[in-house]
mmCIF file of N, CA and C in Angstrom:
data_model
loop_
_atom_site.group_PDB
_atom_site.id
_atom_site.type_symbol
_atom_site.label_atom_id
_atom_site.label_comp_id
_atom_site.label_asym_id
_atom_site.label_seq_id
_atom_site.Cartn_x
_atom_site.Cartn_y
_atom_site.Cartn_z
ATOM 1 N N MET A 1 0.910 -1.091 -0.283
ATOM 2 C CA MET A 1 0.078 -0.645 -0.182
ATOM 3 C C MET A 1 0.982 1.479 0.056
ATOM 4 N N ASP A 2 2.152 1.172 -0.278
ATOM 5 C CA ASP A 2 3.015 2.426 0.078
ATOM 6 C C ASP A 2 2.919 3.256 -1.366
ATOM 7 N N PHE A 3 2.761 2.203 -2.262
ATOM 8 C CA PHE A 3 2.891 2.773 -3.687
ATOM 9 C C PHE A 3 1.466 3.611 -3.812
ATOM 10 N N LEU A 4 0.666 3.749 -2.925
ATOM 11 C CA LEU A 4 -0.764 4.626 -2.978
ATOM 12 C C LEU A 4 -0.264 5.866 -2.460
ATOM 13 N N LEU A 5 0.465 6.138 -1.755
ATOM 14 C CA LEU A 5 0.740 7.102 -0.648
ATOM 15 C C LEU A 5 2.208 7.938 -1.722
ATOM 16 N N PHE A 6 2.045 8.998 -1.589
ATOM 17 C CA PHE A 6 3.322 9.955 -2.549
ATOM 18 C C PHE A 6 3.357 11.271 -1.975
ATOM 19 N N ASP A 7 3.755 10.817 -0.885
ATOM 20 C CA ASP A 7 4.263 11.750 0.314
ATOM 21 C C ASP A 7 3.325 13.279 0.252
ATOM 22 N N LYS A 8 4.215 14.046 0.150
ATOM 23 C CA LYS A 8 3.485 15.498 0.417
ATOM 24 C C LYS A 8 2.267 15.816 -0.932
ATOM 25 N N TYR A 9 2.381 14.813 -1.989
ATOM 26 C CA TYR A 9 1.974 15.536 -3.364
ATOM 27 C C TYR A 9 0.967 14.450 -3.612
ATOM 28 N N THR A 10 0.158 13.689 -2.417
ATOM 29 C CA THR A 10 -0.447 12.603 -2.687
ATOM 30 C C THR A 10 -2.153 13.501 -3.078
ATOM 31 N N ALA A 11 -2.531 14.592 -2.387
ATOM 32 C CA ALA A 11 -4.113 15.611 -2.652
ATOM 33 C C ALA A 11 -3.567 15.253 -3.972
ATOM 34 N N TYR A 12 -2.485 15.953 -4.573
ATOM 35 C CA TYR A 12 -2.427 16.698 -5.977
ATOM 36 C C TYR A 12 -2.723 15.649 -7.024
ATOM 37 N N ILE A 13 -2.039 14.531 -6.672
ATOM 38 C CA ILE A 13 -1.678 12.918 -7.395
ATOM 39 C C ILE A 13 -2.973 12.413 -7.731
ATOM 40 N N TRP A 14 -3.762 12.385 -6.732
ATOM 41 C CA TRP A 14 -5.501 11.704 -6.500
ATOM 42 C C TRP A 14 -6.074 12.380 -7.064
ATOM 43 N N ALA A 15 -5.988 14.107 -7.052
ATOM 44 C CA ALA A 15 -7.238 14.926 -7.690
ATOM 45 C C ALA A 15 -6.846 14.578 -9.062
ATOM 46 N N SER A 16 -5.536 14.793 -9.630
ATOM 47 C CA SER A 16 -5.345 14.889 -11.130
ATOM 48 C C SER A 16 -5.690 13.261 -11.548
ATOM 49 N N TYR A 17 -4.908 11.951 -10.927
ATOM 50 C CA TYR A 17 -6.138 11.245 -12.164
ATOM 51 C C TYR A 17 -7.728 11.495 -11.813
ATOM 52 N N LEU A 18 -8.401 11.623 -10.909
ATOM 53 C CA LEU A 18 -10.070 11.837 -10.336
ATOM 54 C C LEU A 18 -10.382 12.305 -11.642
ATOM 55 N N LEU A 19 -9.410 13.911 -12.390
ATOM 56 C CA LEU A 19 -10.041 14.652 -12.875
ATOM 57 C C LEU A 19 -9.598 14.199 -14.650
ATOM 58 N N THR A 20 -8.903 13.440 -14.728
ATOM 59 C CA THR A 20 -8.323 12.859 -16.145
ATOM 60 C C THR A 20 -10.005 11.518 -16.409
ATOM 61 N N PHE A 21 -10.085 10.626 -15.116
ATOM 62 C CA PHE A 21 -10.916 10.168 -15.338
ATOM 63 C C PHE A 21 -12.509 10.491 -15.599
ATOM 64 N N ALA A 22 -12.554 11.711 -14.555
ATOM 65 C CA ALA A 22 -13.988 12.001 -14.838
ATOM 66 C C ALA A 22 -13.920 12.464 -16.676
ATOM 67 N N THR A 23 -12.790 13.125 -16.972
ATOM 68 C CA THR A 23 -12.745 13.736 -18.133
ATOM 69 C C THR A 23 -13.081 12.290 -19.029
ATOM 70 N N ILE A 24 -12.434 11.593 -19.554
ATOM 71 C CA ILE A 24 -12.344 10.726 -19.622
ATOM 72 C C ILE A 24 -14.106 10.317 -19.926
ATOM 73 N N ALA A 25 -14.189 9.883 -18.787
ATOM 74 C CA ALA A 25 -15.954 9.552 -18.413
ATOM 75 C C ALA A 25 -16.661 10.170 -19.826
ATOM 76 N N ILE A 26 -17.104 11.990 -19.175
ATOM 77 C CA ILE A 26 -17.498 12.813 -20.422
ATOM 78 C C ILE A 26 -17.294 12.631 -21.470
ATOM 79 N N LEU A 27 -16.590 12.251 -21.801
ATOM 80 C CA LEU A 27 -16.003 12.265 -23.289
ATOM 81 C C LEU A 27 -16.849 11.148 -24.094
ATOM 82 N N PHE A 28 -16.386 9.946 -23.372
ATOM 83 C CA PHE A 28 -16.441 9.234 -23.680
ATOM 84 C C PHE A 28 -18.211 8.884 -24.078
ATOM 85 N N ILE A 29 -19.617 9.326 -22.980
ATOM 86 C CA ILE A 29 -20.554 9.694 -22.712
ATOM 87 C C ILE A 29 -21.103 10.751 -23.740
ATOM 88 N N SER A 30 -20.366 12.051 -23.736
ATOM 89 C CA SER A 30 -21.048 12.479 -25.384
ATOM 90 C C SER A 30 -20.733 12.200 -26.877
ATOM 91 N N THR A 31 -19.628 10.626 -26.966
ATOM 92 C CA THR A 31 -19.728 10.745 -27.820
ATOM 93 C C THR A 31 -20.693 9.822 -28.245
ATOM 94 N N LYS A 32 -20.904 8.738 -26.958
ATOM 95 C CA LYS A 32 -21.320 7.917 -27.806
ATOM 96 C C LYS A 32 -23.029 8.262 -27.731
ATOM 97 N N SER A 33 -23.597 9.261 -26.592
ATOM 98 C CA SER A 33 -24.636 10.102 -27.261
ATOM 99 C C SER A 33 -25.027 10.222 -28.647
ATOM 100 N N THR A 34 -23.411 11.484 -29.129
ATOM 101 C CA THR A 34 -23.618 11.816 -30.472
ATOM 102 C C THR A 34 -23.464 10.947 -31.440
ATOM 103 N N HIS A 35 -23.275 9.593 -31.051
ATOM 104 C CA HIS A 35 -23.047 8.166 -32.116
ATOM 105 C C HIS A 35 -24.795 8.308 -32.494
ATOM 106 N N LYS A 36 -25.020 8.180 -31.165
ATOM 107 C CA LYS A 36 -26.629 7.421 -31.401
ATOM 108 C C LYS A 36 -27.832 8.396 -31.907
ATOM 109 N N ARG A 37 -27.750 9.810 -31.774
ATOM 110 C CA ARG A 37 -27.997 10.449 -32.453
ATOM 111 C C ARG A 37 -27.905 10.485 -34.101
ATOM 112 N N THR A 38 -26.571 10.717 -34.353
ATOM 113 C CA THR A 38 -26.260 10.745 -35.661
ATOM 114 C C THR A 38 -27.193 9.564 -36.859
ATOM 115 N N MET A 39 -27.116 8.825 -36.368
ATOM 116 C CA MET A 39 -27.434 7.572 -36.379
ATOM 117 C C MET A 39 -29.394 7.522 -36.212
ATOM 118 N N THR A 40 -29.265 7.509 -35.262
ATOM 119 C CA THR A 40 -30.866 8.069 -35.681
ATOM 120 C C THR A 40 -31.865 9.382 -36.356
ATOM 121 N N GLN A 41 -30.685 10.191 -36.865
ATOM 122 C CA GLN A 41 -30.754 11.412 -37.825
ATOM 123 C C GLN A 41 -30.967 10.697 -39.763
ATOM 124 N N LEU A 42 -29.263 9.313 -38.954
ATOM 125 C CA LEU A 42 -29.479 8.900 -40.595
ATOM 126 C C LEU A 42 -31.002 7.963 -41.352
ATOM 127 N N ARG A 43 -31.182 6.953 -39.906
ATOM 128 C CA ARG A 43 -31.738 6.117 -40.598
ATOM 129 C C ARG A 43 -33.345 6.809 -40.821
ATOM 130 N N ILE A 44 -33.408 8.061 -40.169
ATOM 131 C CA ILE A 44 -34.376 9.157 -40.504
ATOM 132 C C ILE A 44 -34.523 9.573 -42.118
ATOM 133 N N LYS A 45 -33.601 9.967 -42.239
ATOM 134 C CA LYS A 45 -33.357 10.591 -43.609
ATOM 135 C C LYS A 45 -33.018 9.236 -44.471
ATOM 136 N N TYR A 46 -32.755 8.160 -44.454
ATOM 137 C CA TYR A 46 -32.905 7.062 -45.679
ATOM 138 C C TYR A 46 -33.738 6.839 -45.583
ATOM 139 N N ALA A 47 -34.972 6.953 -44.622
ATOM 140 C CA ALA A 47 -36.232 5.830 -44.516
ATOM 141 C C ALA A 47 -36.851 6.938 -45.776
ATOM 142 N N ARG A 48 -36.717 8.058 -45.500
ATOM 143 C CA ARG A 48 -37.921 8.751 -46.162
ATOM 144 C C ARG A 48 -37.359 8.664 -47.675
ATOM 145 N N GLY A 49 -36.626 8.655 -47.518
ATOM 146 C CA GLY A 49 -35.572 8.091 -49.337
ATOM 147 C C GLY A 49 -36.495 7.601 -49.847
ATOM 148 N N LYS A 50 -37.316 6.328 -49.388
ATOM 149 C CA LYS A 50 -38.009 5.473 -49.704
ATOM 150 C C LYS A 50 -39.189 4.968 -50.416
#
């Protein structure tokens, strides 16, 4: 468990890990919703063409 403690920098390091994880999660969710919305729009567009 000593490797989880980074002396006096522990708070900064774990805060940066948390911020990085949160940023990646937000980007993943945003990309997933954008993809879903785009696919729905394409289905509607090509359904009208038939």
